[in-house]
Amino acid sequence: MPLLFSYGTLQQDNVQLSTFGRLLGGRADDLVEFEMAMLRIEDPDVIATSGKTHHPIVKFNGDAASRVPGTVFEISEAELASADRYEVAAYKRVLAKLSSGRQAWVYVDARFAPPD
């Protein structure tokens, strides 16, 4: 099953219920080599789901000391596709390393994504 790391609205119960149809169980972890910023959301459906006009977004900086706290979830491929539909175009899904040593999918600022 894929791992999905969330540092923002995908940790909210209402967003999980709307996006996945269930509440997810997860574990605390940290995203490595990224820093946090905020993004203004324009999509009214996303705003209605999250209840927020600004969402957190992360930018790759390559600094091994940089950490973004969040939660890692085990989800299905179908749920990963649902998460793709929830996220707006400013986000890009990439595979990234966590402080636990695992790798997980995470939605990052598409303009500041890590090199492929």
JSON list of C-alpha atoms in Angstrom, two decimals:
[
{"chain": "A", "resi": 1, "resn": "MET", "atom": "CA", "xyz": [0.00, 0.00, 0.00]},
{"chain": "A", "resi": 2, "resn": "PRO", "atom": "CA", "xyz": [1.28, 3.48, -0.78]},
{"chain": "A", "resi": 3, "resn": "LEU", "atom": "CA", "xyz": [2.40, 5.81, 1.97]},
{"chain": "A", "resi": 4, "resn": "LEU", "atom": "CA", "xyz": [1.10, 9.38, 1.89]},
{"chain": "A", "resi": 5, "resn": "PHE", "atom": "CA", "xyz": [2.68, 12.12, 4.02]},
{"chain": "A", "resi": 6, "resn": "SER", "atom": "CA", "xyz": [0.49, 15.07, 5.01]},
{"chain": "A", "resi": 7, "resn": "TYR", "atom": "CA", "xyz": [1.59, 18.29, 6.67]},
{"chain": "A", "resi": 8, "resn": "GLY", "atom": "CA", "xyz": [-1.67, 20.14, 6.04]},
{"chain": "A", "resi": 9, "resn": "THR", "atom": "CA", "xyz": [-5.38, 19.76, 5.33]},
{"chain": "A", "resi": 10, "resn": "LEU", "atom": "CA", "xyz": [-5.28, 16.02, 4.53]},
{"chain": "A", "resi": 11, "resn": "GLN", "atom": "CA", "xyz": [-4.82, 15.57, 8.30]},
{"chain": "A", "resi": 12, "resn": "GLN", "atom": "CA", "xyz": [-8.26, 17.12, 8.94]},
{"chain": "A", "resi": 13, "resn": "ASP", "atom": "CA", "xyz": [-11.09, 14.66, 9.66]},
{"chain": "A", "resi": 14, "resn": "ASN", "atom": "CA", "xyz": [-13.56, 16.53, 7.41]},
{"chain": "A", "resi": 15, "resn": "VAL", "atom": "CA", "xyz": [-11.10, 16.51, 4.48]},
{"chain": "A", "resi": 16, "resn": "GLN", "atom": "CA", "xyz": [-10.38, 12.80, 4.94]},
{"chain": "A", "resi": 17, "resn": "LEU", "atom": "CA", "xyz": [-14.08, 11.94, 5.03]},
{"chain": "A", "resi": 18, "resn": "SER", "atom": "CA", "xyz": [-14.76, 14.03, 1.92]},
{"chain": "A", "resi": 19, "resn": "THR", "atom": "CA", "xyz": [-11.69, 12.82, 0.00]},
{"chain": "A", "resi": 20, "resn": "PHE", "atom": "CA", "xyz": [-11.40, 9.17, 1.08]},
{"chain": "A", "resi": 21, "resn": "GLY", "atom": "CA", "xyz": [-14.80, 8.37, 2.59]},
{"chain": "A", "resi": 22, "resn": "ARG", "atom": "CA", "xyz": [-13.16, 7.33, 5.86]},
{"chain": "A", "resi": 23, "resn": "LEU", "atom": "CA", "xyz": [-10.85, 8.54, 8.60]},
{"chain": "A", "resi": 24, "resn": "LEU", "atom": "CA", "xyz": [-7.22, 7.52, 8.13]},
{"chain": "A", "resi": 25, "resn": "GLY", "atom": "CA", "xyz": [-4.96, 6.11, 10.81]},
{"chain": "A", "resi": 26, "resn": "GLY", "atom": "CA", "xyz": [-1.46, 7.52, 10.69]},
{"chain": "A", "resi": 27, "resn": "ARG", "atom": "CA", "xyz": [1.84, 7.99, 12.49]},
{"chain": "A", "resi": 28, "resn": "ALA", "atom": "CA", "xyz": [3.80, 11.15, 13.18]},
{"chain": "A", "resi": 29, "resn": "ASP", "atom": "CA", "xyz": [6.87, 11.66, 11.02]},
{"chain": "A", "resi": 30, "resn": "ASP", "atom": "CA", "xyz": [8.87, 14.51, 9.48]},
{"chain": "A", "resi": 31, "resn": "LEU", "atom": "CA", "xyz": [9.49, 15.41, 5.86]},
{"chain": "A", "resi": 32, "resn": "VAL", "atom": "CA", "xyz": [13.21, 16.00, 5.22]},
{"chain": "A", "resi": 33, "resn": "GLU", "atom": "CA", "xyz": [14.79, 18.73, 3.03]},
{"chain": "A", "resi": 34, "resn": "PHE", "atom": "CA", "xyz": [11.65, 20.87, 2.75]},
{"chain": "A", "resi": 35, "resn": "GLU", "atom": "CA", "xyz": [10.38, 24.11, 4.30]},
{"chain": "A", "resi": 36, "resn": "MET", "atom": "CA", "xyz": [6.81, 25.29, 4.91]},
{"chain": "A", "resi": 37, "resn": "ALA", "atom": "CA", "xyz": [5.02, 28.17, 3.19]},
{"chain": "A", "resi": 38, "resn": "MET", "atom": "CA", "xyz": [1.35, 29.12, 2.63]},
{"chain": "A", "resi": 39, "resn": "LEU", "atom": "CA", "xyz": [-0.68, 29.07, -0.61]},
{"chain": "A", "resi": 40, "resn": "ARG", "atom": "CA", "xyz": [-3.85, 31.03, -1.34]},
{"chain": "A", "resi": 41, "resn": "ILE", "atom": "CA", "xyz": [-6.53, 28.63, -2.61]},
{"chain": "A", "resi": 42, "resn": "GLU", "atom": "CA", "xyz": [-8.87, 29.82, -5.38]},
{"chain": "A", "resi": 43, "resn": "ASP", "atom": "CA", "xyz": [-10.85, 26.61, -6.01]},
{"chain": "A", "resi": 44, "resn": "PRO", "atom": "CA", "xyz": [-14.24, 27.01, -4.26]},
{"chain": "A", "resi": 45, "resn": "ASP", "atom": "CA", "xyz": [-14.72, 23.24, -3.91]},
{"chain": "A", "resi": 46, "resn": "VAL", "atom": "CA", "xyz": [-11.38, 22.85, -2.11]},
{"chain": "A", "resi": 47, "resn": "ILE", "atom": "CA", "xyz": [-12.17, 25.84, 0.13]},
{"chain": "A", "resi": 48, "resn": "ALA", "atom": "CA", "xyz": [-15.58, 24.33, 0.93]},
{"chain": "A", "resi": 49, "resn": "THR", "atom": "CA", "xyz": [-13.97, 20.98, 1.81]},
{"chain": "A", "resi": 50, "resn": "SER", "atom": "CA", "xyz": [-11.12, 22.33, 3.95]},
{"chain": "A", "resi": 51, "resn": "GLY", "atom": "CA", "xyz": [-12.84, 25.44, 5.31]},
{"chain": "A", "resi": 52, "resn": "LYS", "atom": "CA", "xyz": [-9.67, 27.42, 4.58]},
{"chain": "A", "resi": 53, "resn": "THR", "atom": "CA", "xyz": [-8.64, 29.96, 1.92]},
{"chain": "A", "resi": 54, "resn": "HIS", "atom": "CA", "xyz": [-4.91, 29.36, 2.57]},
{"chain": "A", "resi": 55, "resn": "HIS", "atom": "CA", "xyz": [-3.28, 25.94, 2.75]},
{"chain": "A", "resi": 56, "resn": "PRO", "atom": "CA", "xyz": [0.22, 24.95, 3.82]},
{"chain": "A", "resi": 57, "resn": "ILE", "atom": "CA", "xyz": [2.60, 24.05, 1.00]},
{"chain": "A", "resi": 58, "resn": "VAL", "atom": "CA", "xyz": [6.20, 22.83, 1.14]},
{"chain": "A", "resi": 59, "resn": "LYS", "atom": "CA", "xyz": [9.17, 23.84, -0.95]},
{"chain": "A", "resi": 60, "resn": "PHE", "atom": "CA", "xyz": [12.21, 21.66, -1.52]},
{"chain": "A", "resi": 61, "resn": "ASN", "atom": "CA", "xyz": [15.39, 23.32, -0.19]},
{"chain": "A", "resi": 62, "resn": "GLY", "atom": "CA", "xyz": [17.80, 20.35, -0.12]},
{"chain": "A", "resi": 63, "resn": "ASP", "atom": "CA", "xyz": [18.91, 21.13, 3.45]},
{"chain": "A", "resi": 64, "resn": "ALA", "atom": "CA", "xyz": [19.17, 17.84, 5.37]},
{"chain": "A", "resi": 65, "resn": "ALA", "atom": "CA", "xyz": [18.52, 19.73, 8.62]},
{"chain": "A", "resi": 66, "resn": "SER", "atom": "CA", "xyz": [15.14, 21.07, 7.40]},
{"chain": "A", "resi": 67, "resn": "ARG", "atom": "CA", "xyz": [12.11, 19.23, 8.73]},
{"chain": "A", "resi": 68, "resn": "VAL", "atom": "CA", "xyz": [8.36, 19.63, 8.27]},
{"chain": "A", "resi": 69, "resn": "PRO", "atom": "CA", "xyz": [6.25, 17.76, 10.85]},
{"chain": "A", "resi": 70, "resn": "GLY", "atom": "CA", "xyz": [3.20, 15.83, 9.76]},
{"chain": "A", "resi": 71, "resn": "THR", "atom": "CA", "xyz": [1.54, 12.44, 9.54]},
{"chain": "A", "resi": 72, "resn": "VAL", "atom": "CA", "xyz": [2.20, 9.46, 7.29]},
{"chain": "A", "resi": 73, "resn": "PHE", "atom": "CA", "xyz": [-0.79, 7.37, 6.22]},
{"chain": "A", "resi": 74, "resn": "GLU", "atom": "CA", "xyz": [-1.11, 3.97, 4.54]},
{"chain": "A", "resi": 75, "resn": "ILE", "atom": "CA", "xyz": [-3.70, 4.32, 1.78]},
{"chain": "A", "resi": 76, "resn": "SER", "atom": "CA", "xyz": [-4.84, 2.42, -1.29]},
{"chain": "A", "resi": 77, "resn": "GLU", "atom": "CA", "xyz": [-4.01, 3.29, -4.90]},
{"chain": "A", "resi": 78, "resn": "ALA", "atom": "CA", "xyz": [-7.63, 4.42, -5.36]},
{"chain": "A", "resi": 79, "resn": "GLU", "atom": "CA", "xyz": [-7.32, 6.72, -2.34]},
{"chain": "A", "resi": 80, "resn": "LEU", "atom": "CA", "xyz": [-4.09, 8.14, -3.74]},
{"chain": "A", "resi": 81, "resn": "ALA", "atom": "CA", "xyz": [-5.99, 8.98, -6.94]},
{"chain": "A", "resi": 82, "resn": "SER", "atom": "CA", "xyz": [-8.67, 10.68, -4.79]},
{"chain": "A", "resi": 83, "resn": "ALA", "atom": "CA", "xyz": [-5.97, 12.76, -3.11]},
{"chain": "A", "resi": 84, "resn": "ASP", "atom": "CA", "xyz": [-4.68, 13.76, -6.56]},
{"chain": "A", "resi": 85, "resn": "ARG", "atom": "CA", "xyz": [-8.16, 15.06, -7.43]},
{"chain": "A", "resi": 86, "resn": "TYR", "atom": "CA", "xyz": [-8.38, 17.02, -4.15]},
{"chain": "A", "resi": 87, "resn": "GLU", "atom": "CA", "xyz": [-5.08, 18.88, -4.56]},
{"chain": "A", "resi": 88, "resn": "VAL", "atom": "CA", "xyz": [-5.00, 22.01, -6.74]},
{"chain": "A", "resi": 89, "resn": "ALA", "atom": "CA", "xyz": [-2.62, 22.47, -9.69]},
{"chain": "A", "resi": 90, "resn": "ALA", "atom": "CA", "xyz": [-0.02, 24.35, -7.61]},
{"chain": "A", "resi": 91, "resn": "TYR", "atom": "CA", "xyz": [0.84, 21.04, -5.90]},
{"chain": "A", "resi": 92, "resn": "LYS", "atom": "CA", "xyz": [2.88, 18.24, -7.45]},
{"chain": "A", "resi": 93, "resn": "ARG", "atom": "CA", "xyz": [2.97, 14.73, -5.98]},
{"chain": "A", "resi": 94, "resn": "VAL", "atom": "CA", "xyz": [6.52, 13.46, -5.46]},
{"chain": "A", "resi": 95, "resn": "LEU", "atom": "CA", "xyz": [8.16, 10.60, -3.61]},
{"chain": "A", "resi": 96, "resn": "ALA", "atom": "CA", "xyz": [10.18, 12.06, -0.72]},
{"chain": "A", "resi": 97, "resn": "LYS", "atom": "CA", "xyz": [12.19, 10.83, 2.25]},
{"chain": "A", "resi": 98, "resn": "LEU", "atom": "CA", "xyz": [10.98, 11.02, 5.83]},
{"chain": "A", "resi": 99, "resn": "SER", "atom": "CA", "xyz": [13.04, 11.26, 9.01]},
{"chain": "A", "resi": 100, "resn": "SER", "atom": "CA", "xyz": [11.97, 7.68, 9.85]},
{"chain": "A", "resi": 101, "resn": "GLY", "atom": "CA", "xyz": [13.90, 6.49, 6.79]},
{"chain": "A", "resi": 102, "resn": "ARG", "atom": "CA", "xyz": [10.75, 5.60, 4.86]},
{"chain": "A", "resi": 103, "resn": "GLN", "atom": "CA", "xyz": [9.66, 7.18, 1.59]},
{"chain": "A", "resi": 104, "resn": "ALA", "atom": "CA", "xyz": [6.16, 8.52, 1.04]},
{"chain": "A", "resi": 105, "resn": "TRP", "atom": "CA", "xyz": [4.18, 10.42, -1.54]},
{"chain": "A", "resi": 106, "resn": "VAL", "atom": "CA", "xyz": [3.81, 14.09, -0.65]},
{"chain": "A", "resi": 107, "resn": "TYR", "atom": "CA", "xyz": [2.25, 17.09, -2.37]},
{"chain": "A", "resi": 108, "resn": "VAL", "atom": "CA", "xyz": [4.81, 19.87, -2.79]},
{"chain": "A", "resi": 109, "resn": "ASP", "atom": "CA", "xyz": [4.99, 23.29, -4.44]},
{"chain": "A", "resi": 110, "resn": "ALA", "atom": "CA", "xyz": [5.29, 22.39, -8.14]},
{"chain": "A", "resi": 111, "resn": "ARG", "atom": "CA", "xyz": [7.62, 25.37, -8.68]},
{"chain": "A", "resi": 112, "resn": "PHE", "atom": "CA", "xyz": [10.02, 24.15, -6.01]},
{"chain": "A", "resi": 113, "resn": "ALA", "atom": "CA", "xyz": [9.87, 20.36, -6.40]},
{"chain": "A", "resi": 114, "resn": "PRO", "atom": "CA", "xyz": [13.01, 18.27, -5.89]},
{"chain": "A", "resi": 115, "resn": "PRO", "atom": "CA", "xyz": [14.94, 17.27, -9.01]},
{"chain": "A", "resi": 116, "resn": "ASP", "atom": "CA", "xyz": [13.74, 14.00, -10.57]}
]
